[in-house]
Tab-separated table of C-alpha atoms and ligand atoms in Angstrom:
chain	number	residue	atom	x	y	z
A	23	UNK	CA	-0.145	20.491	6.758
A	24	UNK	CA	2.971	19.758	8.755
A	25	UNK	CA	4.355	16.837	10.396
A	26	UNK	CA	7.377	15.694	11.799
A	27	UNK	CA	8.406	12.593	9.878
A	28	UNK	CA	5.982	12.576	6.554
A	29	UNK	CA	4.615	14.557	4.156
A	30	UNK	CA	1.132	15.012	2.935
A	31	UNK	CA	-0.554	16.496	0.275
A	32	UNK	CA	-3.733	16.802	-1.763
A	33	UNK	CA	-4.235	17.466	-5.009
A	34	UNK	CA	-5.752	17.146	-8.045
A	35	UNK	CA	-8.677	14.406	-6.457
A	36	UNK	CA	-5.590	12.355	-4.665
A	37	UNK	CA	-3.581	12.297	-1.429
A	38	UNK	CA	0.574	11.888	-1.632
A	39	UNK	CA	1.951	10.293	2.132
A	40	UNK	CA	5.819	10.744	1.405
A	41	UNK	CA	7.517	8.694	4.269
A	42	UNK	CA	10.210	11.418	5.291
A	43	UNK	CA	13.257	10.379	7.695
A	44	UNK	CA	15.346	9.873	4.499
A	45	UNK	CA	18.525	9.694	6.797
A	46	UNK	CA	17.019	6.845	8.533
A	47	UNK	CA	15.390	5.734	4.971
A	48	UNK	CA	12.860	6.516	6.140
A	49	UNK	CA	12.624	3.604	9.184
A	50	UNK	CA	9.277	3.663	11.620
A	51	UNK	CA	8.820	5.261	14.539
A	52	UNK	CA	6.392	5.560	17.016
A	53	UNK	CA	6.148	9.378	16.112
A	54	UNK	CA	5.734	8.301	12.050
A	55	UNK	CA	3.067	5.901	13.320
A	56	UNK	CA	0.937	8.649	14.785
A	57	UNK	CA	1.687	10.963	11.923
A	58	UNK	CA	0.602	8.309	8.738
A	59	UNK	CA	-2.681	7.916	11.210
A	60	UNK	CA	-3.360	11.509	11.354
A	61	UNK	CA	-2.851	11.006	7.436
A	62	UNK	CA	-4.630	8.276	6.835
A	63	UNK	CA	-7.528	10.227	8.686
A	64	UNK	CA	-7.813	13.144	6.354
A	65	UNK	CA	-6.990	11.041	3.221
A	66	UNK	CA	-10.322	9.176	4.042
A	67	UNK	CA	-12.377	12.227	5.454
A	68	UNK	CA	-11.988	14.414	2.492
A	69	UNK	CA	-14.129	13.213	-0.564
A	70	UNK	CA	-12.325	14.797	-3.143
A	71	UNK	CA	-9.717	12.505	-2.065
A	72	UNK	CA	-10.163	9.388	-4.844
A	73	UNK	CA	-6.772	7.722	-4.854
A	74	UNK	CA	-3.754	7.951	-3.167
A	75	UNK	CA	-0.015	7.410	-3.300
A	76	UNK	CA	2.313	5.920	-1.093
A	77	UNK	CA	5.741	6.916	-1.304
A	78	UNK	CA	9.070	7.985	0.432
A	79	UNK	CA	11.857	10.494	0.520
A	80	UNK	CA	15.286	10.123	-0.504
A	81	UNK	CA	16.753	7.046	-1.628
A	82	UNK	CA	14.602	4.503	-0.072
A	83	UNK	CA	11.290	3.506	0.597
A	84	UNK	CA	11.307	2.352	4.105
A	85	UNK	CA	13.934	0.359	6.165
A	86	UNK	CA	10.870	-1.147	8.168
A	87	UNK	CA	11.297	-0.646	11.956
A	88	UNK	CA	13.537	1.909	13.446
A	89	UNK	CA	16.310	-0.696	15.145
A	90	UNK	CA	17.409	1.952	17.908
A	91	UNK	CA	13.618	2.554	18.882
A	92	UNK	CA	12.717	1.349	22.138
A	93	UNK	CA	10.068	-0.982	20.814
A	94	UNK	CA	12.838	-3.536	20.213
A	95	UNK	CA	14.708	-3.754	23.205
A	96	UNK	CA	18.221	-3.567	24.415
A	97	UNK	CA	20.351	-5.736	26.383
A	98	UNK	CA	19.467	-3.930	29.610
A	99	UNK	CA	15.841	-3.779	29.615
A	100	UNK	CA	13.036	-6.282	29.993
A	101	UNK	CA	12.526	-8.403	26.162
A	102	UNK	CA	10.366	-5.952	24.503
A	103	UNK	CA	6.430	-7.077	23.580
A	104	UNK	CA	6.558	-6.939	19.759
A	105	UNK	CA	3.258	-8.476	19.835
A	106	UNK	CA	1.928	-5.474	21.423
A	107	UNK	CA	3.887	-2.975	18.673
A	108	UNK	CA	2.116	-5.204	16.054
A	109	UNK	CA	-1.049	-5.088	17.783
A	110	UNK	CA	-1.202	-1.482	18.037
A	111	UNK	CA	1.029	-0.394	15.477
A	112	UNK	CA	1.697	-2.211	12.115
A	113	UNK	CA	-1.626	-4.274	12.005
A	114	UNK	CA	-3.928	-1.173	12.284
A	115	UNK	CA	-1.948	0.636	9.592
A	116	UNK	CA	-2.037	-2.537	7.066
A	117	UNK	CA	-5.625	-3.402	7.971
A	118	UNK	CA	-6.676	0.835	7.391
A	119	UNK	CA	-4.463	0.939	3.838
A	120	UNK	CA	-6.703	-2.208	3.024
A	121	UNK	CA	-9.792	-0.681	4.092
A	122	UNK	CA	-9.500	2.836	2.472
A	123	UNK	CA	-12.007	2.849	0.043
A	124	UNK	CA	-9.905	3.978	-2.919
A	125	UNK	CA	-7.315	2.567	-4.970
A	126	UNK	CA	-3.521	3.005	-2.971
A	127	UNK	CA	-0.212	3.113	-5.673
A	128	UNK	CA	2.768	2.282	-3.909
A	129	UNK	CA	5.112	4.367	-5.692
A	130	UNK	CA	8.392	2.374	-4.111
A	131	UNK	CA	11.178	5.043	-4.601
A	132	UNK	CA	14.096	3.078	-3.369
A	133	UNK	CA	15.184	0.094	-0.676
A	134	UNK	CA	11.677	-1.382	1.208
A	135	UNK	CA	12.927	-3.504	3.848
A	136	UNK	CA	11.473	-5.719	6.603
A	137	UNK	CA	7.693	-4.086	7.431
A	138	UNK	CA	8.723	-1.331	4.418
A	139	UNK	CA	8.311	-3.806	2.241
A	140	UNK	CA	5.128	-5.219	2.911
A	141	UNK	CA	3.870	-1.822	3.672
A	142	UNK	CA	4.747	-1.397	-0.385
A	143	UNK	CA	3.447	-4.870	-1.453
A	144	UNK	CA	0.253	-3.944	0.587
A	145	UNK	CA	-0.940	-1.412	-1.997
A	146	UNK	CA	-3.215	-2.183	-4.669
A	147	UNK	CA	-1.241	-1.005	-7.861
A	148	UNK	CA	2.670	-1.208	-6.950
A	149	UNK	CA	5.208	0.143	-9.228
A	150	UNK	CA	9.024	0.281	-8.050
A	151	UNK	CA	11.671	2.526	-9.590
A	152	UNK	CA	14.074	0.322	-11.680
A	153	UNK	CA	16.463	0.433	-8.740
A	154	UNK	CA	14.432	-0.588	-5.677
A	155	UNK	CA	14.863	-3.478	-4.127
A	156	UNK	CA	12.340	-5.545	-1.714
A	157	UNK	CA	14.489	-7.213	1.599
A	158	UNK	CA	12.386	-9.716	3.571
A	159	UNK	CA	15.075	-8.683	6.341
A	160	UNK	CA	13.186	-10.005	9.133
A	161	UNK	CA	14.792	-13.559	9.446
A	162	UNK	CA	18.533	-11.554	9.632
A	163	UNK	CA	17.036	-10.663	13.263
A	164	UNK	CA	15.118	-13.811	14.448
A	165	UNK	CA	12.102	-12.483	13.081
A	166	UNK	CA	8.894	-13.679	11.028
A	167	UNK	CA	7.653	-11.388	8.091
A	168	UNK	CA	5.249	-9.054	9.153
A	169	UNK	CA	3.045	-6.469	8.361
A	170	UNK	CA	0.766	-9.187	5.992
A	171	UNK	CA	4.202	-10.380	5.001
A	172	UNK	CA	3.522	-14.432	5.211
A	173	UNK	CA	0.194	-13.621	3.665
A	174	UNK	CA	1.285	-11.145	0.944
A	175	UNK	CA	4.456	-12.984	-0.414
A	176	UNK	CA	2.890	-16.277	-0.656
A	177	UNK	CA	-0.392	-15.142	-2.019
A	178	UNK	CA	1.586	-12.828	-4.751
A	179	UNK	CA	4.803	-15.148	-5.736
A	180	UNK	CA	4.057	-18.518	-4.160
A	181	UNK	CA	4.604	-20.614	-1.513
A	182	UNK	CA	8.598	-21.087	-3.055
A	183	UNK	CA	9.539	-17.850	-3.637
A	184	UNK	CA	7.685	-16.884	-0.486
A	185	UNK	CA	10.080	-19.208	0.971
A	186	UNK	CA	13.560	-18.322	-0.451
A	187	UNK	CA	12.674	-14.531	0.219
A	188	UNK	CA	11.360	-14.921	3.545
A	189	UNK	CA	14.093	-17.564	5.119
A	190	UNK	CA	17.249	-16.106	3.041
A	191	UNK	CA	16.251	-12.514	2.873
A	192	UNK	CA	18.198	-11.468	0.041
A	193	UNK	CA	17.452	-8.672	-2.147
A	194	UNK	CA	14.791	-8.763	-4.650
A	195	UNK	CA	15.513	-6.374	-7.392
A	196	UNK	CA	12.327	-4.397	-8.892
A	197	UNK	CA	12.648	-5.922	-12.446
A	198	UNK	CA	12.853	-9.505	-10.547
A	199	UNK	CA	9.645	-8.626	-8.245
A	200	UNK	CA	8.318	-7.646	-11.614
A	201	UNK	CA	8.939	-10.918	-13.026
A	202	UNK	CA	7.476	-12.923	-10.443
A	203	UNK	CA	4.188	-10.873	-9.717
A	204	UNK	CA	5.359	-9.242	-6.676
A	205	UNK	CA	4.240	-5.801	-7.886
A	206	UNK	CA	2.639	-4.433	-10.838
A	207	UNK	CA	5.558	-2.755	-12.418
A	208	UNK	CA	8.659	-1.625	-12.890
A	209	UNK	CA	9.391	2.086	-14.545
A	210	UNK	CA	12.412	3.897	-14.811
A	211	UNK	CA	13.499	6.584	-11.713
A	212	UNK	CA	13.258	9.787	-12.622
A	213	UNK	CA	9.616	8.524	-14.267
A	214	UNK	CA	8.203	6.791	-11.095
A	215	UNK	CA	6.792	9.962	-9.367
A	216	UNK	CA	5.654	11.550	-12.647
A	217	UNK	CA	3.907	8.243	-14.035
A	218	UNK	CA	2.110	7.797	-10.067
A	219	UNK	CA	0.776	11.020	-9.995
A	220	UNK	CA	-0.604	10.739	-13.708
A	221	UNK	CA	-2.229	6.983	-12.826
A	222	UNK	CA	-3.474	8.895	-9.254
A	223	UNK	CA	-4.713	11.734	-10.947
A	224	UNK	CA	-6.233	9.012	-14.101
A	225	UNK	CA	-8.313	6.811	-11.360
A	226	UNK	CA	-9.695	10.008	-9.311
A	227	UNK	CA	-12.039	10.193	-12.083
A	228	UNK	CA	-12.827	7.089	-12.174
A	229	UNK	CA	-16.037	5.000	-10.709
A	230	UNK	CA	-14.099	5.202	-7.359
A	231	UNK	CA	-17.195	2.799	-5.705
A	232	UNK	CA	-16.324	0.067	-8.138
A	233	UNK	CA	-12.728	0.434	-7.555
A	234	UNK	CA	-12.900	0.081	-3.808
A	235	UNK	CA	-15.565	-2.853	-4.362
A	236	UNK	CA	-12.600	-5.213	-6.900
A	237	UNK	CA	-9.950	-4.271	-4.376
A	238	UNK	CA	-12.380	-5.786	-1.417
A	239	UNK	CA	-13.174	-8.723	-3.947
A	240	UNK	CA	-10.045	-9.752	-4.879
A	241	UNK	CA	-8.663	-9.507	-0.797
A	242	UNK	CA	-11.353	-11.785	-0.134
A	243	UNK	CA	-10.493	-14.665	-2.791
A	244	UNK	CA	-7.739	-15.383	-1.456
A	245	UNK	CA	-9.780	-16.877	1.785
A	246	UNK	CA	-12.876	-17.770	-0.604
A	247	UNK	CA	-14.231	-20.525	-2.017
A	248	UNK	CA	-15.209	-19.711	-5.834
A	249	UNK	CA	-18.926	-20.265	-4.484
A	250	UNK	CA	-18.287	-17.974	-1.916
A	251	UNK	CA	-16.700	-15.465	-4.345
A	252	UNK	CA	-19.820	-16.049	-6.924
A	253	UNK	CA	-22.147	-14.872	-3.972
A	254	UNK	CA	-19.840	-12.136	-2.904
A	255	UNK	CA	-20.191	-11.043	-7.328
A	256	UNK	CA	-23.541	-10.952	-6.826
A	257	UNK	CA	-24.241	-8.628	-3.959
A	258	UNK	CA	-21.659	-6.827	-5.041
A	259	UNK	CA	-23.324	-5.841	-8.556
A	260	UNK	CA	-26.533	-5.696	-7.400
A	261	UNK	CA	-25.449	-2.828	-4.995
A	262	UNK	CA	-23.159	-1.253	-8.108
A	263	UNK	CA	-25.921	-1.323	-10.334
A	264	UNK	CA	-28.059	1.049	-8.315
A	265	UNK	CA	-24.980	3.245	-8.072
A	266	UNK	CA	-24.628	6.408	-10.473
A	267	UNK	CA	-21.687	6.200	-12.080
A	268	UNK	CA	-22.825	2.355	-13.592
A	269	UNK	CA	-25.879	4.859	-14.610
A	270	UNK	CA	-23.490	7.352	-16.045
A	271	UNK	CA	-21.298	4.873	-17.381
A	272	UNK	CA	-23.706	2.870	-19.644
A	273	UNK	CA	-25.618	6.291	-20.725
A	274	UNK	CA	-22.384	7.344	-21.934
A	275	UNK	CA	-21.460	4.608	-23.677
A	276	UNK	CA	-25.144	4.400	-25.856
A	277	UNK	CA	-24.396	8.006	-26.214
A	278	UNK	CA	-20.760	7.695	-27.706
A	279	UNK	CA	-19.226	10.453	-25.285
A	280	UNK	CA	-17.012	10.329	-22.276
A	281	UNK	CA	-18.689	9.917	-18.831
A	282	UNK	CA	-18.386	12.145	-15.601
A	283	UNK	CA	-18.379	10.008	-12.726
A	284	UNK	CA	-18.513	10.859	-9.297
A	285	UNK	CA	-17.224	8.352	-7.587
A	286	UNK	CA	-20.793	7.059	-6.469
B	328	LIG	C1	18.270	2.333	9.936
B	328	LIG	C2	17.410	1.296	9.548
B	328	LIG	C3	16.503	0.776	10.494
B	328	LIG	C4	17.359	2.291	12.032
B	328	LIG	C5	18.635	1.809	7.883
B	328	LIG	N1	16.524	1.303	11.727
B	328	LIG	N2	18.254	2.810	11.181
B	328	LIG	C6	8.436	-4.064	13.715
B	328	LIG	C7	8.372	-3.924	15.153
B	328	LIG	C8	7.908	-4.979	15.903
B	328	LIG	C9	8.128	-6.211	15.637
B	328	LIG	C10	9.116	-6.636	14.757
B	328	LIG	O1	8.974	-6.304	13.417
B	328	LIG	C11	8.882	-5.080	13.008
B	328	LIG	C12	9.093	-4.967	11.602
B	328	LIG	C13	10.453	-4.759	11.008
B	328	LIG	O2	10.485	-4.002	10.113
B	328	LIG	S1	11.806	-5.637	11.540
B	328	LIG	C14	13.016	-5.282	10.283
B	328	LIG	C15	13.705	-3.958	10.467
B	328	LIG	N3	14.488	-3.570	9.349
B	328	LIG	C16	15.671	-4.111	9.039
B	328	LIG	O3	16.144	-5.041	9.648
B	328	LIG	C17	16.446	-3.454	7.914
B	328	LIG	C18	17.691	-2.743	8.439
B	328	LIG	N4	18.350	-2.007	7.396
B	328	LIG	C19	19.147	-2.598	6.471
B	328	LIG	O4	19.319	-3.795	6.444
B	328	LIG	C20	19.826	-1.695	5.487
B	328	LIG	O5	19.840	-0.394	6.013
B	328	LIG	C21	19.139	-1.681	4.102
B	328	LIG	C22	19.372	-3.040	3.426
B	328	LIG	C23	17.649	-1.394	4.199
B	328	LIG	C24	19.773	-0.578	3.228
B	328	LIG	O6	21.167	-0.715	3.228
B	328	LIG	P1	22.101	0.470	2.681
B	328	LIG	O7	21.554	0.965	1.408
B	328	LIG	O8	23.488	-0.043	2.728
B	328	LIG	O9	21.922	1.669	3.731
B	328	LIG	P2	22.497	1.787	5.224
B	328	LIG	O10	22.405	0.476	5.923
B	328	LIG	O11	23.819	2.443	5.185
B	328	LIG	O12	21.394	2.755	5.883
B	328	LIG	C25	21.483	4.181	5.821
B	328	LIG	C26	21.287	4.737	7.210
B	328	LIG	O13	19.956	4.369	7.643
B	328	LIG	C27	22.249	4.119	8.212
B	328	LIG	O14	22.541	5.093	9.179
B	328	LIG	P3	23.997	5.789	9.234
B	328	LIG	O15	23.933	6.697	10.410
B	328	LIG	O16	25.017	4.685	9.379
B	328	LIG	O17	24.128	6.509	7.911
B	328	LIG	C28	21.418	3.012	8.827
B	328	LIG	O18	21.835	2.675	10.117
B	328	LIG	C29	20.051	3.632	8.841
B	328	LIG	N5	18.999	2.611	8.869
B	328	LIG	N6	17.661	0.993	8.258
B	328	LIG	N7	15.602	-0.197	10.188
């Protein structure tokens, strides 16, 4: 498959979207927006398909919006709509990550900046090479966080270091977003591609049902009651426990061997 400004591949029961404008590190453009739809569409439309990584070439991750695309505006033209660009660009792309119904690793390679980096923290497992760095760079430009960025940062650090990052943006090293439950983890550089692809190619065998079912239950505590979140338990295993890999799982645990799950 070819495109312009990612890669994609398939393999081994997951999908690899490598952000690929390394001289640009990778920034958006309307063109990369297209492309990681186009992605995202065979990603979901192919069952094998049971996880997927996130990831980008060269030394960063993603410098967030491409500065000297149209979308923001120059001094001659009319201001520029950003709601619209968020409208039809970043919010559709953070909602779909959310709503693929597999686990996402955001295998952060290098610098995520502005919408990079909440593209990265909007993944379900993130692990950063040891020297990545997260920049909240939005309020450098007169901007709020986007891309789930007020949501993300305060819901995963807290309201202070939501804060600092968000109204200073100042680098964040990996081991620091580490520290302060930002991502998952930190591993070293040259390991970060070979340990993704091992936990990618780990969790396509894996009850892949279930797995989509804890990443919609834990997106939804953080607007739940823990009533709410009891009922939303409930419904939740009663539909699981009609499913075949709970089945498979509990037959092969009575029978002391490994089980085979589909994904179902
Ligand atoms: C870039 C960029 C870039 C173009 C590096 N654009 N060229 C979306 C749209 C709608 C509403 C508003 O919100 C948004 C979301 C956003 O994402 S807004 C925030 C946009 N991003 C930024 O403000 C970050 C800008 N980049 C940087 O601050 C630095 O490049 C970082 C800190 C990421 C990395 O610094 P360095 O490691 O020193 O690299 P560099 O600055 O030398 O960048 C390498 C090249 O990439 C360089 O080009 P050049 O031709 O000089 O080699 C940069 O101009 C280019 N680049 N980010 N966003």
């Amino acid at each position: 498959m070819s495109f312009e400004t990612i890669q994609y591949e398939e393999n081994d029961g997951y999908a690899v979207l490598t952000l690929n404008r390394p001289e640009r590190l990778n920034a958006f453009t309307g063109v990369m927006h297209a492309e990681i739809r186009e992605a995202l569409d065979k990603v979901a439309a192919n069952k094998a398909n049971r996880a997927m990584i996130l990831t980008g070439a060269g030394r960063g991750f993603c410098a967030g919006q491409d500065l000297n695309d149209r979308v923001m505006g120059d001094d001659d033209a009319p201001p520029p709509d950003l709601g619209h660009t968020l409208e039809t660009l970043y919010n559709p792309l953070v909602r779909r990550i959310r709503a693929l119904e597999m686990p996402v690793i955001s295998a952060v390679n290098g610098v995520a900046a502005g919408a990079g980096a909440n593209l990265a923290l909007g993944g379900d497992l993130v692990m950063a090479a040891r020297s990545a760095k997260f920049i909240q760079a939005f309020c450098r430009i007169g901007l709020v966080p986007d891309g789930g960025g007020t949501w993300l940062l305060p819901n995963l650090a807290g309201r202070a270091k939501a804060m600092a990052m968000a109204m200073l943006g100042e680098p964040v090293s990996a081991e620091e977003a580490e520290r302060i439950g930002l991502i998952w983890k930190v591993v070293e550089d040259d390991a970060l591609m070979p340990e993704a692809r091992k936990l990618a190619a780990r969790l396509a065998t894996q009850p892949t049902a279930g797995l989509t079912a804890i990443k919609q239950l834990i997106t939804a505590a953080a607007s739940h009651s823990l009533d709410e979140q009891l009922d939303l338990e409930r419904d939740t295993q009663q539909r699981l426990g009609r499913s075949h890999d709970y089945r498979e799982g509990v037959r092969a645990f009575l029978g002391k061997r490994e089980p085979v799950f589909k994904g179902e």
